[in-house]
């Protein structure tokens, strides 16, 4: 590492001694087995120190590319370092799809699953919900696979890099499908509150975008799955919102050409479910991000709680997105045990100004047991966070068993999962 390595948003400068890039699993095993402190680094699309270390960073992006599709089992075993946008076309060409995708095809499969990253849709679990098996290198350099049904599986998928370096993931597949996407503008706020469930059920995946200013919800992105001949015509007006007359970008001032095709143009799932195209900079690029999950049944009340502090939120915001995530049983998943709604904030790149606002956001959402996204900016107290996860102690035991010497521990994990001697 010749120059300081930084994350995608450039708000974190890693303190690692070296960045290592093995080209084989055996080389990776040797690196991990001899390390005293090490963290896996994905596509750097985290906005906090979750991937940082005082030791070595290791990237699995250089490991041999694997996309092994089992048509009978409807699974794909894939290299952990692959970005979703490098994988999805191959799946589609073989007649298969993933159940959902995040907004960005730029993120790695392993990093997204390890932090509970998600897309949207009332019936769609997070990306980690598709994982059937995890292959990883443990602290002693041994290679192990944990499959669905194993007692440790639910703690291994969303594991924050605490158990080892993931090399491959086996993912459940569904038959490929097409999607049509429309954008509506200026949704009345009372519709967003009182018609929330109906609005979010309007498509396979639905997102609301708001600037939290005293005006209608800026945009509603509706992604409708289609099969066979589809004659659906989007109405010019829907629930008081108006159909956009051209392509849109969710962040004001950014070029709409960076986004996936809209206006009802039919296309394959992997070219519509993300908001952004792989070949362009996603979102605004120069930004911070935060996200909080609450039970979907609390969405209207949580929306109104944030409305009450909009004057604090709006001056520091680029845009906010509201999405739904189906429940799962993964121990550290923010959607663990409850169908959820995620309130996402894309902030202007000013950490000192954003942190006080996040304290206000967390206070407003505290009555709803809001869980933050593990890879984004949040100041929540570790003690309060612990109480939001019923399997917290089980995960601590699992991490201690997999990594008794603390090879994969860093300041982030020491803060939230302290051990004696830290």
mmCIF file of C-alpha atoms in Angstrom:
data_model
loop_
_atom_site.group_PDB
_atom_site.id
_atom_site.type_symbol
_atom_site.label_atom_id
_atom_site.label_comp_id
_atom_site.label_asym_id
_atom_site.label_seq_id
_atom_site.Cartn_x
_atom_site.Cartn_y
_atom_site.Cartn_z
ATOM 1 C CA UNK A 1 0.000 0.000 0.000
ATOM 2 C CA UNK A 2 1.891 3.024 -1.299
ATOM 3 C CA UNK A 3 -0.731 5.680 -0.611
ATOM 4 C CA UNK A 4 -3.546 5.759 1.916
ATOM 5 C CA UNK A 5 -6.483 3.669 0.669
ATOM 6 C CA UNK A 6 -9.923 5.200 1.020
ATOM 7 C CA UNK A 7 -13.488 4.024 0.717
ATOM 8 C CA UNK A 8 -15.737 4.824 -2.215
ATOM 9 C CA UNK A 9 -17.110 8.004 -0.623
ATOM 10 C CA UNK A 10 -13.641 9.092 0.536
ATOM 11 C CA UNK A 11 -14.878 9.784 4.073
ATOM 12 C CA UNK A 12 -12.794 6.895 5.513
ATOM 13 C CA UNK A 13 -9.026 6.568 5.137
ATOM 14 C CA UNK A 14 -8.006 3.029 5.982
ATOM 15 C CA UNK A 15 -5.312 2.559 8.609
ATOM 16 C CA UNK A 16 -4.072 -0.754 7.228
ATOM 17 C CA UNK A 17 -0.386 -1.495 6.702
ATOM 18 C CA UNK A 18 -0.896 -3.235 3.357
ATOM 19 C CA UNK A 19 -3.516 -4.126 0.786
ATOM 20 C CA UNK A 20 -3.040 -7.723 -0.353
ATOM 21 C CA UNK A 21 -4.622 -9.185 -3.483
ATOM 22 C CA UNK A 22 -4.198 -12.978 -3.702
ATOM 23 C CA UNK A 23 -4.918 -14.679 -7.006
ATOM 24 C CA UNK A 24 -5.746 -18.130 -5.637
ATOM 25 C CA UNK A 25 -7.597 -19.549 -2.656
ATOM 26 C CA UNK A 26 -4.428 -21.319 -1.496
ATOM 27 C CA UNK A 27 -2.555 -18.009 -1.493
ATOM 28 C CA UNK A 28 -5.406 -16.445 0.466
ATOM 29 C CA UNK A 29 -5.308 -19.295 2.989
ATOM 30 C CA UNK A 30 -1.583 -18.732 3.533
ATOM 31 C CA UNK A 31 -2.158 -15.002 4.049
ATOM 32 C CA UNK A 32 -4.989 -15.498 6.526
ATOM 33 C CA UNK A 33 -3.262 -18.320 8.397
ATOM 34 C CA UNK A 34 -0.202 -16.183 9.107
ATOM 35 C CA UNK A 35 -2.044 -12.946 9.904
ATOM 36 C CA UNK A 36 -2.397 -11.381 13.339
ATOM 37 C CA UNK A 37 -4.969 -8.799 12.246
ATOM 38 C CA UNK A 38 -6.738 -8.756 8.881
ATOM 39 C CA UNK A 39 -9.948 -7.587 7.245
ATOM 40 C CA UNK A 40 -11.545 -8.401 3.903
ATOM 41 C CA UNK A 41 -12.119 -5.416 1.611
ATOM 42 C CA UNK A 42 -14.873 -5.491 -1.000
ATOM 43 C CA UNK A 43 -15.825 -2.690 -3.369
ATOM 44 C CA UNK A 44 -15.379 -0.102 -0.566
ATOM 45 C CA UNK A 45 -19.019 0.928 -0.692
ATOM 46 C CA UNK A 46 -19.261 1.223 3.087
ATOM 47 C CA UNK A 47 -19.418 4.595 4.766
ATOM 48 C CA UNK A 48 -17.915 3.709 8.144
ATOM 49 C CA UNK A 49 -14.897 1.807 9.490
ATOM 50 C CA UNK A 50 -16.437 -1.662 9.219
ATOM 51 C CA UNK A 51 -13.723 -2.792 6.767
ATOM 52 C CA UNK A 52 -10.800 -0.957 8.360
ATOM 53 C CA UNK A 53 -7.939 -2.571 10.295
ATOM 54 C CA UNK A 54 -4.603 -1.801 11.874
ATOM 55 C CA UNK A 55 -3.257 -4.911 10.173
ATOM 56 C CA UNK A 56 -3.668 -5.974 6.554
ATOM 57 C CA UNK A 57 -6.539 -5.532 4.148
ATOM 58 C CA UNK A 58 -7.135 -8.378 1.704
ATOM 59 C CA UNK A 59 -9.191 -8.249 -1.478
ATOM 60 C CA UNK A 60 -10.748 -11.355 -3.029
ATOM 61 C CA UNK A 61 -11.513 -9.579 -6.310
ATOM 62 C CA UNK A 62 -8.487 -11.244 -7.910
ATOM 63 C CA UNK A 63 -9.513 -14.804 -7.089
ATOM 64 C CA UNK A 64 -10.506 -16.940 -10.093
ATOM 65 C CA UNK A 65 -13.925 -15.984 -11.429
ATOM 66 C CA UNK A 66 -16.557 -18.612 -10.665
ATOM 67 C CA UNK A 67 -20.185 -18.634 -11.839
ATOM 68 C CA UNK A 68 -21.273 -22.264 -11.514
ATOM 69 C CA UNK A 69 -24.978 -22.655 -12.272
ATOM 70 C CA UNK A 70 -26.824 -25.784 -11.163
ATOM 71 C CA UNK A 71 -30.018 -25.761 -13.220
ATOM 72 C CA UNK A 72 -31.549 -28.687 -11.345
ATOM 73 C CA UNK A 73 -31.001 -27.197 -7.888
ATOM 74 C CA UNK A 74 -31.666 -23.662 -9.169
ATOM 75 C CA UNK A 75 -28.517 -22.312 -7.556
ATOM 76 C CA UNK A 76 -25.381 -20.471 -8.607
ATOM 77 C CA UNK A 77 -22.066 -20.741 -6.787
ATOM 78 C CA UNK A 78 -20.172 -17.511 -7.395
ATOM 79 C CA UNK A 79 -16.892 -15.857 -6.496
ATOM 80 C CA UNK A 80 -17.308 -13.629 -3.458
ATOM 81 C CA UNK A 81 -15.459 -10.728 -5.061
ATOM 82 C CA UNK A 82 -17.686 -10.483 -8.114
ATOM 83 C CA UNK A 83 -19.816 -7.388 -8.398
ATOM 84 C CA UNK A 84 -23.493 -8.037 -8.996
ATOM 85 C CA UNK A 85 -23.260 -6.294 -12.346
ATOM 86 C CA UNK A 86 -20.576 -8.778 -13.444
ATOM 87 C CA UNK A 87 -22.741 -11.760 -12.525
ATOM 88 C CA UNK A 88 -26.320 -10.992 -13.439
ATOM 89 C CA UNK A 89 -25.946 -11.070 -17.225
ATOM 90 C CA UNK A 90 -24.553 -14.603 -17.040
ATOM 91 C CA UNK A 91 -27.466 -15.723 -14.886
ATOM 92 C CA UNK A 92 -29.986 -14.123 -17.238
ATOM 93 C CA UNK A 93 -28.348 -15.728 -20.268
ATOM 94 C CA UNK A 94 -28.804 -19.114 -18.598
ATOM 95 C CA UNK A 95 -32.493 -18.486 -17.953
ATOM 96 C CA UNK A 96 -32.204 -17.544 -14.287
ATOM 97 C CA UNK A 97 -32.393 -14.521 -12.011
ATOM 98 C CA UNK A 98 -31.806 -13.481 -8.434
ATOM 99 C CA UNK A 99 -34.945 -12.639 -6.474
ATOM 100 C CA UNK A 100 -33.849 -9.024 -6.085
ATOM 101 C CA UNK A 101 -30.991 -6.575 -6.542
ATOM 102 C CA UNK A 102 -29.804 -3.488 -4.704
ATOM 103 C CA UNK A 103 -29.875 -0.003 -6.159
ATOM 104 C CA UNK A 104 -26.245 -0.348 -7.255
ATOM 105 C CA UNK A 105 -24.876 -3.189 -9.413
ATOM 106 C CA UNK A 106 -21.381 -1.948 -8.449
ATOM 107 C CA UNK A 107 -21.233 -3.719 -5.064
ATOM 108 C CA UNK A 108 -19.641 -7.094 -4.396
ATOM 109 C CA UNK A 109 -21.732 -10.156 -3.658
ATOM 110 C CA UNK A 110 -19.879 -10.952 -0.429
ATOM 111 C CA UNK A 111 -19.868 -7.403 0.931
ATOM 112 C CA UNK A 112 -23.550 -6.858 0.224
ATOM 113 C CA UNK A 113 -24.600 -10.092 1.901
ATOM 114 C CA UNK A 114 -22.289 -9.621 4.903
ATOM 115 C CA UNK A 115 -23.918 -6.277 5.772
ATOM 116 C CA UNK A 116 -27.583 -7.046 5.035
ATOM 117 C CA UNK A 117 -27.820 -4.879 1.909
ATOM 118 C CA UNK A 118 -31.149 -5.078 0.067
ATOM 119 C CA UNK A 119 -33.348 -3.881 -2.741
ATOM 120 C CA UNK A 120 -37.073 -3.222 -2.397
ATOM 121 C CA UNK A 121 -40.352 -5.093 -2.585
ATOM 122 C CA UNK A 122 -42.850 -6.201 0.043
ATOM 123 C CA UNK A 123 -42.188 -9.852 -0.826
ATOM 124 C CA UNK A 124 -38.437 -9.547 -1.356
ATOM 125 C CA UNK A 125 -35.897 -10.390 1.310
ATOM 126 C CA UNK A 126 -32.469 -8.757 1.449
ATOM 127 C CA UNK A 127 -29.765 -9.978 -0.928
ATOM 128 C CA UNK A 128 -28.471 -12.210 1.871
ATOM 129 C CA UNK A 129 -31.829 -13.984 1.842
ATOM 130 C CA UNK A 130 -30.774 -15.796 -1.347
ATOM 131 C CA UNK A 131 -27.658 -17.337 0.227
ATOM 132 C CA UNK A 132 -27.729 -21.121 0.503
ATOM 133 C CA UNK A 133 -24.083 -21.729 1.428
ATOM 134 C CA UNK A 134 -21.011 -19.720 2.438
ATOM 135 C CA UNK A 135 -17.426 -20.835 1.781
ATOM 136 C CA UNK A 136 -14.863 -18.960 3.861
ATOM 137 C CA UNK A 137 -11.287 -19.055 5.098
ATOM 138 C CA UNK A 138 -11.156 -19.153 8.879
ATOM 139 C CA UNK A 139 -8.506 -17.519 11.067
ATOM 140 C CA UNK A 140 -6.299 -20.641 11.074
ATOM 141 C CA UNK A 141 -6.267 -20.724 7.265
ATOM 142 C CA UNK A 142 -8.690 -23.619 6.966
ATOM 143 C CA UNK A 143 -11.376 -23.568 4.293
ATOM 144 C CA UNK A 144 -14.903 -24.403 5.405
ATOM 145 C CA UNK A 145 -18.428 -24.299 3.986
ATOM 146 C CA UNK A 146 -21.519 -23.546 6.064
ATOM 147 C CA UNK A 147 -24.785 -24.550 4.411
ATOM 148 C CA UNK A 148 -28.410 -23.685 5.094
ATOM 149 C CA UNK A 149 -29.644 -26.010 7.811
ATOM 150 C CA UNK A 150 -26.378 -25.905 9.775
ATOM 151 C CA UNK A 151 -26.858 -24.513 13.306
ATOM 152 C CA UNK A 152 -24.414 -21.673 12.559
ATOM 153 C CA UNK A 153 -25.817 -20.747 9.163
ATOM 154 C CA UNK A 154 -28.121 -17.916 10.270
ATOM 155 C CA UNK A 155 -25.163 -16.247 11.982
ATOM 156 C CA UNK A 156 -22.726 -16.799 9.139
ATOM 157 C CA UNK A 157 -24.432 -15.012 6.236
ATOM 158 C CA UNK A 158 -24.677 -11.481 7.683
ATOM 159 C CA UNK A 159 -21.464 -11.699 9.717
ATOM 160 C CA UNK A 160 -19.775 -8.301 9.183
ATOM 161 C CA UNK A 161 -16.517 -10.030 8.231
ATOM 162 C CA UNK A 162 -16.097 -11.312 11.791
ATOM 163 C CA UNK A 163 -15.917 -15.038 10.978
ATOM 164 C CA UNK A 164 -13.437 -15.168 8.113
ATOM 165 C CA UNK A 165 -12.778 -14.189 4.510
ATOM 166 C CA UNK A 166 -15.615 -15.335 2.259
ATOM 167 C CA UNK A 167 -14.436 -16.925 -1.005
ATOM 168 C CA UNK A 168 -17.667 -18.232 -2.557
ATOM 169 C CA UNK A 169 -21.406 -18.000 -2.016
ATOM 170 C CA UNK A 170 -24.117 -20.312 -3.285
ATOM 171 C CA UNK A 171 -27.267 -18.350 -4.152
ATOM 172 C CA UNK A 172 -30.841 -19.445 -4.792
ATOM 173 C CA UNK A 173 -32.117 -18.623 -8.263
ATOM 174 C CA UNK A 174 -35.532 -18.022 -9.789
ATOM 175 C CA UNK A 175 -36.540 -18.160 -13.472
ATOM 176 C CA UNK A 176 -35.506 -15.047 -15.350
ATOM 177 C CA UNK A 177 -38.140 -12.367 -15.826
ATOM 178 C CA UNK A 178 -38.641 -8.960 -17.388
ATOM 179 C CA UNK A 179 -39.431 -5.683 -15.671
ATOM 180 C CA UNK A 180 -41.010 -2.402 -16.755
ATOM 181 C CA UNK A 181 -40.194 0.722 -14.789
ATOM 182 C CA UNK A 182 -42.057 4.001 -14.377
ATOM 183 C CA UNK A 183 -41.400 7.128 -12.348
ATOM 184 C CA UNK A 184 -44.160 9.260 -10.860
ATOM 185 C CA UNK A 185 -43.582 12.726 -9.436
ATOM 186 C CA UNK A 186 -45.134 14.824 -6.670
ATOM 187 C CA UNK A 187 -46.966 12.202 -4.638
ATOM 188 C CA UNK A 188 -49.106 13.955 -1.999
ATOM 189 C CA UNK A 189 -47.657 13.371 1.442
ATOM 190 C CA UNK A 190 -50.952 12.185 2.907
ATOM 191 C CA UNK A 191 -50.941 9.431 0.274
ATOM 192 C CA UNK A 192 -47.440 8.374 1.342
ATOM 193 C CA UNK A 193 -48.606 8.089 4.945
ATOM 194 C CA UNK A 194 -52.160 6.765 4.701
ATOM 195 C CA UNK A 195 -51.746 4.759 1.502
ATOM 196 C CA UNK A 196 -48.273 3.427 2.250
ATOM 197 C CA UNK A 197 -48.998 -0.309 2.056
ATOM 198 C CA UNK A 198 -50.988 0.000 -1.164
ATOM 199 C CA UNK A 199 -48.338 2.184 -2.796
ATOM 200 C CA UNK A 200 -45.477 -0.165 -1.891
ATOM 201 C CA UNK A 201 -47.492 -3.116 -3.237
ATOM 202 C CA UNK A 202 -48.015 -1.439 -6.614
ATOM 203 C CA UNK A 203 -45.024 -3.211 -8.186
ATOM 204 C CA UNK A 204 -42.494 -5.970 -7.724
ATOM 205 C CA UNK A 205 -40.202 -3.275 -6.341
ATOM 206 C CA UNK A 206 -41.225 0.243 -5.320
ATOM 207 C CA UNK A 207 -39.158 3.138 -3.954
ATOM 208 C CA UNK A 208 -40.206 6.547 -2.665
ATOM 209 C CA UNK A 209 -37.760 9.443 -2.936
ATOM 210 C CA UNK A 210 -38.200 12.523 -0.772
ATOM 211 C CA UNK A 211 -36.129 15.576 0.100
ATOM 212 C CA UNK A 212 -38.075 15.967 3.382
ATOM 213 C CA UNK A 213 -39.071 19.482 2.431
ATOM 214 C CA UNK A 214 -42.526 20.991 2.732
ATOM 215 C CA UNK A 215 -43.778 19.681 -0.574
ATOM 216 C CA UNK A 216 -44.997 16.399 -2.110
ATOM 217 C CA UNK A 217 -42.829 13.265 -2.183
ATOM 218 C CA UNK A 218 -40.438 13.947 -5.063
ATOM 219 C CA UNK A 219 -40.592 10.639 -6.940
ATOM 220 C CA UNK A 220 -42.076 7.131 -6.831
ATOM 221 C CA UNK A 221 -40.179 4.470 -8.788
ATOM 222 C CA UNK A 222 -42.450 1.544 -9.687
ATOM 223 C CA UNK A 223 -40.817 -1.601 -11.096
ATOM 224 C CA UNK A 224 -43.388 -4.052 -12.408
ATOM 225 C CA UNK A 225 -42.458 -7.689 -13.178
ATOM 226 C CA UNK A 226 -43.928 -8.931 -16.471
ATOM 227 C CA UNK A 227 -44.222 -12.363 -18.036
ATOM 228 C CA UNK A 228 -45.417 -13.042 -21.548
ATOM 229 C CA UNK A 229 -47.369 -10.370 -23.358
ATOM 230 C CA UNK A 230 -47.955 -7.330 -21.153
ATOM 231 C CA UNK A 231 -50.347 -4.576 -22.147
ATOM 232 C CA UNK A 232 -50.322 -2.612 -18.901
ATOM 233 C CA UNK A 233 -50.584 1.120 -19.512
ATOM 234 C CA UNK A 234 -49.368 3.389 -16.745
ATOM 235 C CA UNK A 235 -51.967 6.066 -16.046
ATOM 236 C CA UNK A 236 -50.932 9.692 -16.491
ATOM 237 C CA UNK A 237 -51.991 10.359 -12.900
ATOM 238 C CA UNK A 238 -51.877 7.916 -9.978
ATOM 239 C CA UNK A 239 -52.852 8.688 -6.378
ATOM 240 C CA UNK A 240 -52.342 12.368 -7.111
ATOM 241 C CA UNK A 241 -48.836 11.837 -8.558
ATOM 242 C CA UNK A 242 -48.023 12.604 -12.190
ATOM 243 C CA UNK A 243 -46.231 10.261 -14.588
ATOM 244 C CA UNK A 244 -42.791 11.650 -15.454
ATOM 245 C CA UNK A 245 -42.510 12.890 -19.035
ATOM 246 C CA UNK A 246 -38.960 11.621 -19.432
ATOM 247 C CA UNK A 247 -36.161 9.740 -17.655
ATOM 248 C CA UNK A 248 -35.333 10.859 -14.128
ATOM 249 C CA UNK A 249 -32.444 10.584 -11.663
ATOM 250 C CA UNK A 250 -33.402 10.422 -7.972
ATOM 251 C CA UNK A 251 -30.710 12.945 -6.943
ATOM 252 C CA UNK A 252 -31.548 16.474 -8.139
ATOM 253 C CA UNK A 253 -29.111 17.771 -10.731
ATOM 254 C CA UNK A 254 -27.628 14.391 -11.669
ATOM 255 C CA UNK A 255 -27.930 13.073 -15.260
ATOM 256 C CA UNK A 256 -30.811 10.683 -15.855
ATOM 257 C CA UNK A 257 -28.652 8.749 -18.329
ATOM 258 C CA UNK A 258 -26.829 7.207 -15.360
ATOM 259 C CA UNK A 259 -30.043 5.400 -14.387
ATOM 260 C CA UNK A 260 -31.710 2.267 -15.686
ATOM 261 C CA UNK A 261 -34.356 2.650 -18.438
ATOM 262 C CA UNK A 262 -37.738 4.008 -17.404
ATOM 263 C CA UNK A 263 -41.010 5.048 -19.072
ATOM 264 C CA UNK A 264 -42.257 1.464 -19.226
ATOM 265 C CA UNK A 265 -39.598 0.155 -21.589
ATOM 266 C CA UNK A 266 -39.483 -3.593 -21.056
ATOM 267 C CA UNK A 267 -36.147 -5.211 -20.216
ATOM 268 C CA UNK A 268 -34.512 -8.012 -18.225
ATOM 269 C CA UNK A 269 -34.619 -7.939 -14.429
ATOM 270 C CA UNK A 270 -30.942 -7.044 -13.994
ATOM 271 C CA UNK A 271 -31.302 -3.961 -16.215
ATOM 272 C CA UNK A 272 -34.316 -2.596 -14.319
ATOM 273 C CA UNK A 273 -34.207 -3.603 -10.636
ATOM 274 C CA UNK A 274 -31.090 -1.504 -9.878
ATOM 275 C CA UNK A 275 -31.602 2.241 -10.103
ATOM 276 C CA UNK A 276 -28.167 2.842 -11.601
ATOM 277 C CA UNK A 277 -26.206 1.458 -14.535
ATOM 278 C CA UNK A 278 -22.906 -0.326 -13.949
ATOM 279 C CA UNK A 279 -20.955 1.773 -16.434
ATOM 280 C CA UNK A 280 -21.758 5.066 -14.666
ATOM 281 C CA UNK A 281 -21.064 6.554 -11.234
ATOM 282 C CA UNK A 282 -23.989 5.575 -9.019
ATOM 283 C CA UNK A 283 -26.013 8.018 -6.957
ATOM 284 C CA UNK A 284 -24.175 11.354 -6.733
ATOM 285 C CA UNK A 285 -20.734 9.933 -5.937
ATOM 286 C CA UNK A 286 -19.741 12.657 -3.491
ATOM 287 C CA UNK A 287 -21.937 11.808 -0.525
ATOM 288 C CA UNK A 288 -22.506 10.075 2.804
ATOM 289 C CA UNK A 289 -25.216 7.499 3.438
ATOM 290 C CA UNK A 290 -27.264 6.324 6.428
ATOM 291 C CA UNK A 291 -30.194 3.933 6.657
ATOM 292 C CA UNK A 292 -32.579 2.757 9.371
ATOM 293 C CA UNK A 293 -34.978 -0.212 9.367
ATOM 294 C CA UNK A 294 -38.282 -0.287 11.263
ATOM 295 C CA UNK A 295 -41.181 -2.740 11.158
ATOM 296 C CA UNK A 296 -43.316 -2.163 8.071
ATOM 297 C CA UNK A 297 -46.383 -1.826 10.266
ATOM 298 C CA UNK A 298 -44.712 1.224 11.846
ATOM 299 C CA UNK A 299 -43.911 2.892 8.519
ATOM 300 C CA UNK A 300 -46.653 5.581 8.618
ATOM 301 C CA UNK A 301 -45.832 6.584 12.207
ATOM 302 C CA UNK A 302 -42.106 6.564 11.493
ATOM 303 C CA UNK A 303 -42.670 8.717 8.400
ATOM 304 C CA UNK A 304 -44.580 11.245 10.480
ATOM 305 C CA UNK A 305 -41.862 11.211 13.178
ATOM 306 C CA UNK A 306 -39.278 12.130 10.551
ATOM 307 C CA UNK A 307 -41.615 14.769 9.138
ATOM 308 C CA UNK A 308 -41.498 16.511 12.512
ATOM 309 C CA UNK A 309 -37.714 17.015 12.200
ATOM 310 C CA UNK A 310 -37.605 17.668 8.457
ATOM 311 C CA UNK A 311 -36.238 21.173 9.030
ATOM 312 C CA UNK A 312 -33.137 19.557 10.532
ATOM 313 C CA UNK A 313 -32.842 16.862 7.843
ATOM 314 C CA UNK A 314 -33.464 18.795 4.620
ATOM 315 C CA UNK A 315 -30.530 21.279 4.650
ATOM 316 C CA UNK A 316 -27.963 18.456 4.770
ATOM 317 C CA UNK A 317 -29.687 16.034 2.426
ATOM 318 C CA UNK A 318 -29.240 15.176 -1.235
ATOM 319 C CA UNK A 319 -32.179 12.744 -1.281
ATOM 320 C CA UNK A 320 -33.891 10.148 0.907
ATOM 321 C CA UNK A 321 -35.250 6.790 -0.288
ATOM 322 C CA UNK A 322 -37.922 4.655 1.386
ATOM 323 C CA UNK A 323 -38.036 0.925 0.555
ATOM 324 C CA UNK A 324 -39.582 -2.275 1.890
ATOM 325 C CA UNK A 325 -37.724 -5.481 2.828
ATOM 326 C CA UNK A 326 -39.311 -8.838 3.695
ATOM 327 C CA UNK A 327 -38.366 -10.501 6.970
ATOM 328 C CA UNK A 328 -35.626 -13.102 7.285
ATOM 329 C CA UNK A 329 -34.129 -15.195 10.102
ATOM 330 C CA UNK A 330 -30.477 -14.126 9.792
ATOM 331 C CA UNK A 331 -29.163 -13.141 13.217
ATOM 332 C CA UNK A 332 -27.651 -9.756 12.363
ATOM 333 C CA UNK A 333 -29.871 -8.845 9.424
ATOM 334 C CA UNK A 334 -31.571 -5.470 9.956
ATOM 335 C CA UNK A 335 -34.748 -7.195 8.690
ATOM 336 C CA UNK A 336 -34.381 -10.048 11.188
ATOM 337 C CA UNK A 337 -37.790 -11.285 12.309
ATOM 338 C CA UNK A 338 -39.937 -8.497 10.875
ATOM 339 C CA UNK A 339 -41.147 -7.230 7.524
ATOM 340 C CA UNK A 340 -39.391 -3.900 7.365
ATOM 341 C CA UNK A 341 -39.308 -0.476 5.808
ATOM 342 C CA UNK A 342 -35.908 1.135 5.333
ATOM 343 C CA UNK A 343 -35.467 4.914 5.528
ATOM 344 C CA UNK A 344 -32.321 5.721 3.560
ATOM 345 C CA UNK A 345 -30.551 9.087 3.617
ATOM 346 C CA UNK A 346 -28.017 10.278 1.042
ATOM 347 C CA UNK A 347 -26.271 13.198 2.724
ATOM 348 C CA UNK A 348 -24.060 15.997 1.543
ATOM 349 C CA UNK A 349 -20.419 15.051 2.282
ATOM 350 C CA UNK A 350 -20.040 16.901 5.586
ATOM 351 C CA UNK A 351 -19.650 14.440 8.456
ATOM 352 C CA UNK A 352 -19.464 17.098 11.161
ATOM 353 C CA UNK A 353 -22.813 18.538 10.071
ATOM 354 C CA UNK A 354 -24.506 15.173 9.473
ATOM 355 C CA UNK A 355 -23.735 13.471 12.804
ATOM 356 C CA UNK A 356 -25.909 15.819 14.934
ATOM 357 C CA UNK A 357 -28.769 15.320 12.480
ATOM 358 C CA UNK A 358 -28.352 11.547 12.761
ATOM 359 C CA UNK A 359 -28.707 11.802 16.528
ATOM 360 C CA UNK A 360 -32.047 13.532 15.919
ATOM 361 C CA UNK A 361 -33.085 10.885 13.373
ATOM 362 C CA UNK A 362 -32.213 8.084 15.780
ATOM 363 C CA UNK A 363 -34.136 9.771 18.571
ATOM 364 C CA UNK A 364 -37.177 10.188 16.319
ATOM 365 C CA UNK A 365 -37.070 6.531 15.247
ATOM 366 C CA UNK A 366 -36.179 5.077 18.658
ATOM 367 C CA UNK A 367 -39.817 4.251 19.563
ATOM 368 C CA UNK A 368 -39.881 1.931 16.545
ATOM 369 C CA UNK A 369 -36.732 -0.044 17.389
ATOM 370 C CA UNK A 370 -34.854 1.285 14.357
ATOM 371 C CA UNK A 371 -31.862 -0.800 13.272
ATOM 372 C CA UNK A 372 -29.122 0.925 11.246
ATOM 373 C CA UNK A 373 -27.529 -0.505 8.110
ATOM 374 C CA UNK A 374 -24.204 -1.965 9.240
ATOM 375 C CA UNK A 375 -22.188 -0.404 6.420
ATOM 376 C CA UNK A 376 -23.428 3.170 6.670
ATOM 377 C CA UNK A 377 -22.967 6.148 8.967
ATOM 378 C CA UNK A 378 -24.731 5.856 12.321
ATOM 379 C CA UNK A 379 -23.798 7.098 15.823
ATOM 380 C CA UNK A 380 -26.090 4.713 17.726
ATOM 381 C CA UNK A 381 -24.889 3.545 21.125
ATOM 382 C CA UNK A 382 -23.736 -0.115 21.088
ATOM 383 C CA UNK A 383 -25.808 -0.935 24.156
ATOM 384 C CA UNK A 384 -28.986 0.291 22.543
ATOM 385 C CA UNK A 385 -28.239 -1.587 19.335
ATOM 386 C CA UNK A 386 -27.612 -4.841 21.170
ATOM 387 C CA UNK A 387 -31.140 -4.809 22.557
ATOM 388 C CA UNK A 388 -32.611 -4.722 19.051
ATOM 389 C CA UNK A 389 -31.233 -8.147 18.041
ATOM 390 C CA UNK A 390 -32.473 -11.256 19.893
ATOM 391 C CA UNK A 391 -29.520 -13.338 18.634
ATOM 392 C CA UNK A 392 -26.774 -10.877 19.556
ATOM 393 C CA UNK A 393 -25.216 -13.107 22.236
ATOM 394 C CA UNK A 394 -25.368 -16.131 19.923
ATOM 395 C CA UNK A 395 -23.398 -14.197 17.323
ATOM 396 C CA UNK A 396 -20.788 -13.165 19.898
ATOM 397 C CA UNK A 397 -20.299 -16.816 20.826
ATOM 398 C CA UNK A 398 -20.076 -17.810 17.153
ATOM 399 C CA UNK A 399 -17.468 -15.137 16.392
ATOM 400 C CA UNK A 400 -15.382 -16.109 19.440
ATOM 401 C CA UNK A 401 -15.494 -19.766 18.384
ATOM 402 C CA UNK A 402 -14.488 -19.050 14.776
ATOM 403 C CA UNK A 403 -11.857 -16.451 15.643
ATOM 404 C CA UNK A 404 -10.646 -16.935 19.223
ATOM 405 C CA UNK A 405 -7.465 -14.907 18.650
ATOM 406 C CA UNK A 406 -9.315 -11.951 17.158
ATOM 407 C CA UNK A 407 -7.611 -11.956 13.763
ATOM 408 C CA UNK A 408 -10.668 -10.446 12.061
ATOM 409 C CA UNK A 409 -11.512 -8.000 14.822
ATOM 410 C CA UNK A 410 -11.130 -4.267 14.304
ATOM 411 C CA UNK A 411 -12.199 -1.127 16.121
ATOM 412 C CA UNK A 412 -15.713 -1.392 14.671
ATOM 413 C CA UNK A 413 -16.229 -4.911 16.027
ATOM 414 C CA UNK A 414 -14.538 -4.072 19.330
ATOM 415 C CA UNK A 415 -17.011 -1.244 19.786
ATOM 416 C CA UNK A 416 -20.151 -3.278 19.149
ATOM 417 C CA UNK A 417 -19.001 -6.753 20.229
ATOM 418 C CA UNK A 418 -16.441 -6.149 22.989
ATOM 419 C CA UNK A 419 -14.445 -8.981 24.523
ATOM 420 C CA UNK A 420 -12.442 -9.076 27.707
ATOM 421 C CA UNK A 421 -8.938 -7.889 26.939
ATOM 422 C CA UNK A 422 -9.983 -5.453 24.177
#
